[in-house]
Amino acid sequence: MSSASNRHATVLNSGPSNTGSLPLKSSKHYAQAEDTTFTALSSSVDGDASKKKIASISGGLSETMDETPSVRTSSALRSTLPTASPTSSRYWDRDTSRSSLISSSASHADENKKTAVNDEETEGLCGLKNIGNTCFMNSVIQCLSHTNELTKFLRNYNATKSPTSKDQQILYEFSKLIKEMWTNNVHSVTPMELKRSFSAKHRMYSDYNQQDAQEFLRFFLDSLHCALNTGVKGEALKIDDNLSDNKKAELTWEWYSRLENSLIRDLFVGQLKSTLRCTTCGNTSVTFDPFWDLSVPLPSSSRCKLEACLDLFIREEVLDGDEMPTCSKCQTRRKCTKSFTIQRFPKYLVIHLKRFSETRWSKLSNIVEFPTGERELNMGPYGANANSNMYFSLYAISNHMGSTAGGHYVAICKHPVSKKWHEFNDNLVSESLSEHHLVSSSAYILFYERA
């Protein structure tokens, strides 16, 4: 079965503007361009109850940028202002000198000690300049910057030789950017070289068009993985059907890990269990696939809990009509049921809230109440093995404010040392926020760390 995620939309052909509004990549208002090259690395699990698929994306996409008559003109997009941030009065402008966070002390030794502590608590509070509709990129980069193990690796990363591939160039520029962002007294950085190197591989990002943050995240992680991948191709996977499901999952993961071996896989990739059951003979077949994020549907209610979205994701669906698969036992197409559970949880769990409809030119403004505290999200009920708990802690959010026609991305991230929340709005960084600012109708991508 084909997946909408395996097709990439022709992007809007508009010039740079002050904000990066969000074009809906899977909308029928866009002309679709078939992607002919795929990798199995950057996969997203689409949790739409009507069509749950594993979505692979291209490792090297080249697209023609055409105007789409049904989309608003670029001038209309540029005239649309982003929704005002509720914390705009609390921003530091990272392009100008900020007030000192270090109190004077009677003792020079005490002052040095306080300076060191405050330096640790302010490292990483660095804005990113918007260089023309790049708020989608800035928001994702800030969330990745606060992914603790990734940033620790990048701050110590030293390329042993000059980059020899486009992916290695992306990794090189990203590590340079992270090092600068986490340097004391650096208030704002312009990510021009990173965008240039990324656009060299992914042509759809070469202009200053509006883009989707989740799609950018998939491409970006895929490039980092490819740059670091030391895996080698081997024989095709062969699994004995008589083995237990857990043993099948273990052997499948070992085989996948030999092919795809990198720090990025270690941090972000989990394993999904898909169960297909024939309603005629009762035969059950199980497959295991890697996933890099979970794309979960939103219920029709205006306010819900994240758990309700996850319930929809794992809810059993019926495959009938044109969607009927072939039963291996009946040897013919049969009506079947299909369900998902999570076999292996990643260290960093990315949850994408499906706010943008695949069939409508609109955005869902549901308020999803998601866990914000330490060890507050328990993913155990969604695991393949019952009676087990798996706790996660929220550390970053990519927010989209506005509509599909004109909007703006910001990031809200938890500092790894101070444990305080800050909002990153391009080159602006807010003072600390309380947790009650976190849940809003703007939440789009949630980043959780396994406790």
Tab-separated table of N, CA and C in Angstrom, residues 213-354:
chain	number	residue	atom	x	y	z
A	213	ALA	N	8.081	21.781	9.798
A	213	ALA	CA	9.144	21.464	10.753
A	213	ALA	C	9.364	19.965	10.904
A	214	GLN	N	8.296	19.193	10.906
A	214	GLN	CA	8.470	17.754	11.080
A	214	GLN	C	9.178	17.131	9.890
A	215	GLU	N	8.816	17.574	8.694
A	215	GLU	CA	9.479	17.043	7.509
A	215	GLU	C	10.960	17.410	7.505
A	216	PHE	N	11.259	18.643	7.888
A	216	PHE	CA	12.665	19.053	7.979
A	216	PHE	C	13.414	18.184	8.990
A	217	LEU	N	12.784	17.911	10.133
A	217	LEU	CA	13.416	17.079	11.156
A	217	LEU	C	13.760	15.710	10.609
A	218	ARG	N	12.863	15.093	9.843
A	218	ARG	CA	13.129	13.773	9.279
A	218	ARG	C	14.336	13.805	8.339
A	219	PHE	N	14.338	14.784	7.423
A	219	PHE	CA	15.458	14.892	6.486
A	219	PHE	C	16.764	15.158	7.223
A	220	PHE	N	16.700	16.013	8.215
A	220	PHE	CA	17.912	16.429	8.917
A	220	PHE	C	18.526	15.260	9.687
A	221	LEU	N	17.705	14.527	10.435
A	221	LEU	CA	18.221	13.373	11.170
A	221	LEU	C	18.746	12.302	10.225
A	222	ASP	N	18.091	12.153	9.085
A	222	ASP	CA	18.555	11.170	8.113
A	222	ASP	C	19.952	11.524	7.606
A	223	SER	N	20.193	12.821	7.363
A	223	SER	CA	21.514	13.250	6.898
A	223	SER	C	22.578	13.030	7.974
A	224	LEU	N	22.249	13.363	9.224
A	224	LEU	CA	23.209	13.130	10.314
A	224	LEU	C	23.521	11.646	10.448
A	225	HIS	N	22.480	10.818	10.333
A	225	HIS	CA	22.687	9.373	10.430
A	225	HIS	C	23.587	8.881	9.307
A	226	CYS	N	23.308	9.312	8.077
A	226	CYS	CA	24.106	8.860	6.933
A	226	CYS	C	25.574	9.271	7.074
A	227	ALA	N	25.798	10.454	7.647
A	227	ALA	CA	27.172	10.924	7.829
A	227	ALA	C	27.930	10.077	8.844
A	228	LEU	N	27.234	9.537	9.822
A	228	LEU	CA	27.870	8.791	10.911
A	228	LEU	C	27.742	7.275	10.764
A	229	ASN	N	26.986	6.828	9.794
A	229	ASN	CA	26.661	5.410	9.677
A	229	ASN	C	27.883	4.569	9.333
A	230	THR	N	28.160	3.577	10.154
A	230	THR	CA	29.255	2.641	9.900
A	230	THR	C	28.733	1.241	9.582
A	231	GLY	N	27.427	1.144	9.326
A	231	GLY	CA	26.831	-0.148	9.030
A	231	GLY	C	27.276	-0.680	7.677
A	232	VAL	N	27.138	-1.977	7.535
A	232	VAL	CA	27.506	-2.634	6.280
A	232	VAL	C	26.349	-3.497	5.812
A	233	LYS	N	26.184	-3.558	4.487
A	233	LYS	CA	25.122	-4.381	3.932
A	233	LYS	C	25.483	-5.856	4.065
A	234	GLY	N	24.445	-6.630	4.339
A	234	GLY	CA	24.659	-8.062	4.489
A	234	GLY	C	23.575	-8.837	3.779
A	235	GLU	N	23.341	-10.035	4.234
A	235	GLU	CA	22.323	-10.880	3.623
A	235	GLU	C	20.928	-10.378	3.989
A	236	ALA	N	19.967	-10.800	3.182
A	236	ALA	CA	18.575	-10.454	3.451
A	236	ALA	C	18.120	-11.119	4.757
A	237	LEU	N	17.195	-10.494	5.418
A	237	LEU	CA	16.706	-11.001	6.695
A	237	LEU	C	15.857	-12.249	6.487
A	238	LYS	N	16.171	-13.289	7.248
A	238	LYS	CA	15.385	-14.518	7.219
A	238	LYS	C	15.057	-14.914	8.657
A	239	ILE	N	13.769	-14.988	8.951
A	239	ILE	CA	13.311	-15.279	10.303
A	239	ILE	C	12.424	-16.521	10.293
A	240	ASP	N	12.666	-17.427	11.215
A	240	ASP	CA	11.843	-18.626	11.376
A	240	ASP	C	10.507	-18.239	11.989
A	241	ASP	N	9.413	-18.550	11.306
A	241	ASP	CA	8.076	-18.195	11.787
A	241	ASP	C	7.720	-18.885	13.098
A	242	ASN	N	8.429	-19.942	13.438
A	242	ASN	CA	8.106	-20.680	14.660
A	242	ASN	C	8.688	-20.027	15.915
A	243	LEU	N	9.525	-19.020	15.746
A	243	LEU	CA	10.108	-18.333	16.895
A	243	LEU	C	9.067	-17.459	17.580
A	244	SER	N	9.330	-17.130	18.840
A	244	SER	CA	8.431	-16.236	19.569
A	244	SER	C	8.530	-14.826	18.988
A	245	ASP	N	7.513	-14.012	19.251
A	245	ASP	CA	7.511	-12.649	18.728
A	245	ASP	C	8.701	-11.844	19.253
A	246	ASN	N	9.018	-12.006	20.531
A	246	ASN	CA	10.140	-11.265	21.107
A	246	ASN	C	11.462	-11.675	20.478
A	247	LYS	N	11.614	-12.961	20.156
A	247	LYS	CA	12.853	-13.419	19.513
A	247	LYS	C	12.926	-12.892	18.083
A	248	LYS	N	11.789	-12.876	17.388
A	248	LYS	CA	11.761	-12.311	16.036
A	248	LYS	C	12.162	-10.837	16.070
A	249	ALA	N	11.609	-10.123	17.062
A	249	ALA	CA	11.931	-8.702	17.192
A	249	ALA	C	13.417	-8.494	17.450
A	250	GLU	N	13.995	-9.323	18.312
A	250	GLU	CA	15.410	-9.205	18.647
A	250	GLU	C	16.294	-9.457	17.433
A	251	LEU	N	15.978	-10.495	16.660
A	251	LEU	CA	16.782	-10.819	15.476
A	251	LEU	C	16.623	-9.746	14.398
A	252	THR	N	15.412	-9.217	14.271
A	252	THR	CA	15.174	-8.160	13.289
A	252	THR	C	15.961	-6.908	13.652
A	253	TRP	N	15.988	-6.572	14.939
A	253	TRP	CA	16.723	-5.384	15.389
A	253	TRP	C	18.230	-5.554	15.189
A	254	GLU	N	18.747	-6.754	15.475
A	254	GLU	CA	20.167	-7.021	15.272
A	254	GLU	C	20.536	-6.882	13.802
A	255	TRP	N	19.683	-7.391	12.931
A	255	TRP	CA	19.935	-7.283	11.488
A	255	TRP	C	19.908	-5.823	11.058
A	256	TYR	N	18.914	-5.065	11.519
A	256	TYR	CA	18.800	-3.654	11.171
A	256	TYR	C	20.003	-2.864	11.681
A	257	SER	N	20.461	-3.195	12.891
A	257	SER	CA	21.579	-2.472	13.497
A	257	SER	C	22.887	-2.705	12.772
A	258	ARG	N	23.012	-3.852	12.127
A	258	ARG	CA	24.218	-4.094	11.329
A	258	ARG	C	24.230	-3.219	10.070
A	259	LEU	N	23.051	-2.934	9.555
A	259	LEU	CA	22.938	-2.098	8.362
A	259	LEU	C	23.023	-0.619	8.703
A	260	GLU	N	22.364	-0.236	9.780
A	260	GLU	CA	22.249	1.172	10.160
A	260	GLU	C	22.834	1.356	11.556
A	261	ASN	N	24.085	1.773	11.612
A	261	ASN	CA	24.799	1.847	12.887
A	261	ASN	C	25.362	3.251	13.077
A	262	SER	N	24.705	4.039	13.907
A	262	SER	CA	25.181	5.400	14.182
A	262	SER	C	24.636	5.866	15.520
A	263	LEU	N	25.204	6.938	16.035
A	263	LEU	CA	24.700	7.533	17.267
A	263	LEU	C	23.266	8.008	17.085
A	264	ILE	N	22.928	8.514	15.912
A	264	ILE	CA	21.579	9.018	15.665
A	264	ILE	C	20.561	7.893	15.789
A	265	ARG	N	20.899	6.733	15.244
A	265	ARG	CA	20.016	5.578	15.416
A	265	ARG	C	19.897	5.193	16.883
A	266	ASP	N	21.039	5.212	17.595
A	266	ASP	CA	21.025	4.848	19.011
A	266	ASP	C	20.091	5.747	19.812
A	267	LEU	N	20.020	7.021	19.435
A	267	LEU	CA	19.260	7.985	20.224
A	267	LEU	C	17.784	8.042	19.841
A	268	PHE	N	17.470	7.979	18.544
A	268	PHE	CA	16.129	8.332	18.100
A	268	PHE	C	15.282	7.189	17.556
A	269	VAL	N	15.864	6.037	17.286
A	269	VAL	CA	15.118	4.984	16.598
A	269	VAL	C	14.539	3.978	17.583
A	270	GLY	N	13.262	3.679	17.379
A	270	GLY	CA	12.590	2.622	18.122
A	270	GLY	C	12.129	1.549	17.159
A	271	GLN	N	11.400	0.583	17.691
A	271	GLN	CA	10.921	-0.530	16.859
A	271	GLN	C	9.425	-0.720	17.078
A	272	LEU	N	8.720	-0.807	15.965
A	272	LEU	CA	7.273	-0.937	15.994
A	272	LEU	C	6.868	-2.368	15.656
A	273	LYS	N	5.869	-2.868	16.358
A	273	LYS	CA	5.314	-4.189	16.073
A	273	LYS	C	3.967	-4.016	15.382
A	274	SER	N	3.832	-4.596	14.198
A	274	SER	CA	2.595	-4.529	13.437
A	274	SER	C	1.982	-5.920	13.365
A	275	THR	N	0.732	-6.032	13.791
A	275	THR	CA	0.053	-7.331	13.825
A	275	THR	C	-1.121	-7.330	12.853
A	276	LEU	N	-1.105	-8.265	11.928
A	276	LEU	CA	-2.157	-8.409	10.915
A	276	LEU	C	-2.883	-9.731	11.157
A	277	ARG	N	-4.220	-9.662	11.307
A	277	ARG	CA	-4.992	-10.884	11.605
A	277	ARG	C	-6.102	-11.058	10.577
A	278	CYS	N	-6.154	-12.244	9.977
A	278	CYS	CA	-7.193	-12.569	9.005
A	278	CYS	C	-8.510	-12.843	9.728
A	279	THR	N	-9.573	-12.175	9.324
A	279	THR	CA	-10.875	-12.363	9.986
A	279	THR	C	-11.567	-13.644	9.539
A	280	THR	N	-11.032	-14.297	8.503
A	280	THR	CA	-11.649	-15.533	8.012
A	280	THR	C	-11.072	-16.762	8.698
A	281	CYS	N	-9.743	-16.881	8.681
A	281	CYS	CA	-9.119	-18.079	9.254
A	281	CYS	C	-8.451	-17.817	10.599
A	282	GLY	N	-8.313	-16.549	10.966
A	282	GLY	CA	-7.689	-16.219	12.251
A	282	GLY	C	-6.177	-16.222	12.226
A	283	ASN	N	-5.576	-16.449	11.054
A	283	ASN	CA	-4.114	-16.465	10.965
A	283	ASN	C	-3.557	-15.079	11.280
A	284	THR	N	-2.459	-15.058	12.031
A	284	THR	CA	-1.835	-13.793	12.441
A	284	THR	C	-0.414	-13.728	11.924
A	285	SER	N	-0.061	-12.599	11.347
A	285	SER	CA	1.315	-12.370	10.927
A	285	SER	C	1.830	-11.116	11.617
A	286	VAL	N	3.109	-11.150	11.995
A	286	VAL	CA	3.714	-10.058	12.749
A	286	VAL	C	4.967	-9.581	12.020
A	287	THR	N	5.113	-8.275	11.916
A	287	THR	CA	6.325	-7.687	11.344
A	287	THR	C	6.851	-6.622	12.298
A	288	PHE	N	8.149	-6.360	12.185
A	288	PHE	CA	8.806	-5.372	13.046
A	288	PHE	C	9.551	-4.374	12.171
A	289	ASP	N	9.298	-3.093	12.428
A	289	ASP	CA	9.888	-2.037	11.610
A	289	ASP	C	10.445	-0.932	12.494
A	290	PRO	N	11.537	-0.281	12.045
A	290	PRO	CA	12.077	0.848	12.805
A	290	PRO	C	11.208	2.088	12.623
A	291	PHE	N	11.188	2.962	13.631
A	291	PHE	CA	10.521	4.249	13.485
A	291	PHE	C	11.384	5.329	14.121
A	292	TRP	N	11.294	6.536	13.554
A	292	TRP	CA	12.067	7.676	14.045
A	292	TRP	C	11.190	8.680	14.769
A	293	ASP	N	9.907	8.646	14.543
A	293	ASP	CA	8.962	9.458	15.299
A	293	ASP	C	7.590	8.822	15.187
A	294	LEU	N	6.697	9.201	16.087
A	294	LEU	CA	5.321	8.726	16.051
A	294	LEU	C	4.438	9.889	15.639
A	295	SER	N	3.694	9.703	14.563
A	295	SER	CA	2.772	10.725	14.085
A	295	SER	C	1.370	10.305	14.505
A	296	VAL	N	0.812	11.003	15.491
A	296	VAL	CA	-0.438	10.557	16.110
A	296	VAL	C	-1.592	11.468	15.709
A	297	PRO	N	-2.769	10.881	15.457
A	297	PRO	CA	-3.943	11.676	15.097
A	297	PRO	C	-4.539	12.354	16.317
A	298	LEU	N	-5.311	13.409	16.062
A	298	LEU	CA	-6.008	14.114	17.133
A	298	LEU	C	-7.487	13.756	17.097
A	299	PRO	N	-8.095	13.515	18.244
A	299	PRO	CA	-9.540	13.230	18.272
A	299	PRO	C	-10.343	14.480	17.917
A	300	SER	N	-11.646	14.300	17.732
A	300	SER	CA	-12.491	15.409	17.288
A	300	SER	C	-12.788	16.423	18.387
A	301	SER	N	-12.574	16.053	19.642
A	301	SER	CA	-12.859	16.978	20.735
A	301	SER	C	-11.887	18.150	20.724
A	302	SER	N	-12.352	19.297	21.212
A	302	SER	CA	-11.519	20.500	21.191
A	302	SER	C	-10.395	20.449	22.213
A	303	ARG	N	-10.527	19.600	23.214
A	303	ARG	CA	-9.494	19.447	24.242
A	303	ARG	C	-9.380	17.969	24.596
A	304	CYS	N	-8.164	17.482	24.641
A	304	CYS	CA	-7.965	16.063	24.947
A	304	CYS	C	-6.609	15.884	25.605
A	305	LYS	N	-6.348	14.691	26.065
A	305	LYS	CA	-5.047	14.336	26.628
A	305	LYS	C	-4.217	13.621	25.570
A	306	LEU	N	-2.902	13.688	25.715
A	306	LEU	CA	-2.010	13.017	24.778
A	306	LEU	C	-2.317	11.522	24.720
A	307	GLU	N	-2.703	10.961	25.851
A	307	GLU	CA	-3.016	9.534	25.892
A	307	GLU	C	-4.156	9.181	24.933
A	308	ALA	N	-5.107	10.106	24.735
A	308	ALA	CA	-6.198	9.854	23.790
A	308	ALA	C	-5.670	9.761	22.365
A	309	CYS	N	-4.674	10.573	22.042
A	309	CYS	CA	-4.045	10.513	20.721
A	309	CYS	C	-3.293	9.197	20.543
A	310	LEU	N	-2.595	8.772	21.583
A	310	LEU	CA	-1.854	7.511	21.517
A	310	LEU	C	-2.805	6.322	21.437
A	311	ASP	N	-3.945	6.432	22.093
A	311	ASP	CA	-4.958	5.366	21.997
A	311	ASP	C	-5.448	5.221	20.558
A	312	LEU	N	-5.655	6.351	19.875
A	312	LEU	CA	-6.065	6.304	18.473
A	312	LEU	C	-4.972	5.688	17.609
A	313	PHE	N	-3.727	5.962	17.969
A	313	PHE	CA	-2.605	5.437	17.197
A	313	PHE	C	-2.550	3.913	17.225
A	314	ILE	N	-2.777	3.309	18.390
A	314	ILE	CA	-2.670	1.848	18.505
A	314	ILE	C	-4.001	1.148	18.273
A	315	ARG	N	-5.071	1.919	18.068
A	315	ARG	CA	-6.398	1.318	17.902
A	315	ARG	C	-6.419	0.410	16.677
A	316	GLU	N	-7.046	-0.739	16.844
A	316	GLU	CA	-7.144	-1.710	15.751
A	316	GLU	C	-7.992	-1.128	14.617
A	317	GLU	N	-7.517	-1.282	13.394
A	317	GLU	CA	-8.285	-0.833	12.229
A	317	GLU	C	-8.599	-2.019	11.343
A	318	VAL	N	-9.642	-1.877	10.547
A	318	VAL	CA	-10.086	-2.937	9.647
A	318	VAL	C	-9.628	-2.610	8.232
A	319	LEU	N	-8.979	-3.575	7.603
A	319	LEU	CA	-8.549	-3.445	6.216
A	319	LEU	C	-9.510	-4.235	5.347
A	320	ASP	N	-10.299	-3.511	4.558
A	320	ASP	CA	-11.333	-4.136	3.733
A	320	ASP	C	-11.335	-3.480	2.364
A	321	GLY	N	-12.080	-4.041	1.447
A	321	GLY	CA	-12.176	-3.468	0.114
A	321	GLY	C	-10.837	-3.459	-0.596
A	322	ASP	N	-10.478	-2.280	-1.117
A	322	ASP	CA	-9.213	-2.156	-1.843
A	322	ASP	C	-8.000	-2.341	-0.943
A	323	GLU	N	-8.187	-2.205	0.372
A	323	GLU	CA	-7.065	-2.312	1.311
A	323	GLU	C	-6.828	-3.737	1.790
A	324	MET	N	-7.663	-4.696	1.375
A	324	MET	CA	-7.512	-6.072	1.848
A	324	MET	C	-6.162	-6.649	1.447
A	325	PRO	N	-5.403	-7.153	2.411
A	325	PRO	CA	-4.135	-7.820	2.082
A	325	PRO	C	-4.374	-9.296	1.744
A	326	THR	N	-3.332	-9.950	1.293
A	326	THR	CA	-3.421	-11.378	0.994
A	326	THR	C	-3.032	-12.188	2.219
A	327	CYS	N	-3.909	-13.056	2.653
A	327	CYS	CA	-3.644	-13.921	3.807
A	327	CYS	C	-2.705	-15.043	3.373
A	328	SER	N	-1.611	-15.219	4.121
A	328	SER	CA	-0.627	-16.243	3.764
A	328	SER	C	-1.183	-17.654	3.914
A	329	LYS	N	-2.185	-17.814	4.746
A	329	LYS	CA	-2.782	-19.139	4.956
A	329	LYS	C	-3.897	-19.415	3.956
A	330	CYS	N	-4.771	-18.424	3.731
A	330	CYS	CA	-5.872	-18.595	2.785
A	330	CYS	C	-5.408	-18.494	1.334
A	331	GLN	N	-4.229	-17.851	1.128
A	331	GLN	CA	-3.682	-17.663	-0.205
A	331	GLN	C	-4.595	-16.839	-1.105
A	332	THR	N	-5.316	-15.925	-0.498
A	332	THR	CA	-6.165	-15.005	-1.246
A	332	THR	C	-6.381	-13.759	-0.412
A	333	ARG	N	-6.883	-12.702	-1.024
A	333	ARG	CA	-7.117	-11.461	-0.305
A	333	ARG	C	-8.280	-11.631	0.655
A	334	ARG	N	-8.052	-11.193	1.894
A	334	ARG	CA	-9.067	-11.350	2.931
A	334	ARG	C	-9.208	-10.062	3.732
A	335	LYS	N	-10.379	-9.882	4.292
A	335	LYS	CA	-10.599	-8.799	5.248
A	335	LYS	C	-9.759	-9.091	6.495
A	336	CYS	N	-8.986	-8.092	6.915
A	336	CYS	CA	-8.073	-8.287	8.044
A	336	CYS	C	-8.170	-7.125	9.021
A	337	THR	N	-7.649	-7.335	10.207
A	337	THR	CA	-7.476	-6.256	11.174
A	337	THR	C	-5.985	-5.997	11.342
A	338	LYS	N	-5.651	-4.730	11.608
A	338	LYS	CA	-4.251	-4.347	11.771
A	338	LYS	C	-4.119	-3.472	13.002
A	339	SER	N	-3.061	-3.707	13.767
A	339	SER	CA	-2.822	-2.902	14.971
A	339	SER	C	-1.333	-2.732	15.177
A	340	PHE	N	-0.990	-1.660	15.896
A	340	PHE	CA	0.390	-1.340	16.211
A	340	PHE	C	0.608	-1.366	17.715
A	341	THR	N	1.786	-1.795	18.129
A	341	THR	CA	2.290	-1.573	19.477
A	341	THR	C	3.782	-1.260	19.352
A	342	ILE	N	4.368	-0.761	20.422
A	342	ILE	CA	5.784	-0.391	20.379
A	342	ILE	C	6.615	-1.497	21.021
A	343	GLN	N	7.469	-2.102	20.230
A	343	GLN	CA	8.296	-3.210	20.702
A	343	GLN	C	9.526	-2.705	21.436
A	344	ARG	N	10.154	-1.662	20.907
A	344	ARG	CA	11.380	-1.121	21.484
A	344	ARG	C	11.267	0.398	21.505
A	345	PHE	N	11.487	0.987	22.680
A	345	PHE	CA	11.383	2.435	22.819
A	345	PHE	C	12.744	3.089	22.606
A	346	PRO	N	12.778	4.223	21.918
A	346	PRO	CA	14.045	4.935	21.737
A	346	PRO	C	14.430	5.702	22.995
A	347	LYS	N	15.672	6.161	23.055
A	347	LYS	CA	16.102	6.991	24.178
A	347	LYS	C	15.407	8.338	24.143
A	348	TYR	N	15.225	8.858	22.927
A	348	TYR	CA	14.536	10.139	22.751
A	348	TYR	C	13.334	9.898	21.853
A	349	LEU	N	12.170	10.107	22.408
A	349	LEU	CA	10.911	9.829	21.716
A	349	LEU	C	10.344	11.129	21.149
A	350	VAL	N	10.149	11.159	19.841
A	350	VAL	CA	9.585	12.325	19.168
A	350	VAL	C	8.140	12.008	18.791
A	351	ILE	N	7.215	12.837	19.263
A	351	ILE	CA	5.791	12.652	18.985
A	351	ILE	C	5.300	13.838	18.169
A	352	HIS	N	4.788	13.551	16.995
A	352	HIS	CA	4.267	14.574	16.084
A	352	HIS	C	2.740	14.583	16.180
A	353	LEU	N	2.172	15.735	16.540
A	353	LEU	CA	0.719	15.884	16.613
A	353	LEU	C	0.207	16.288	15.234
A	354	LYS	N	-0.664	15.490	14.666
A	354	LYS	CA	-1.106	15.703	13.281
A	354	LYS	C	-2.164	16.812	13.227
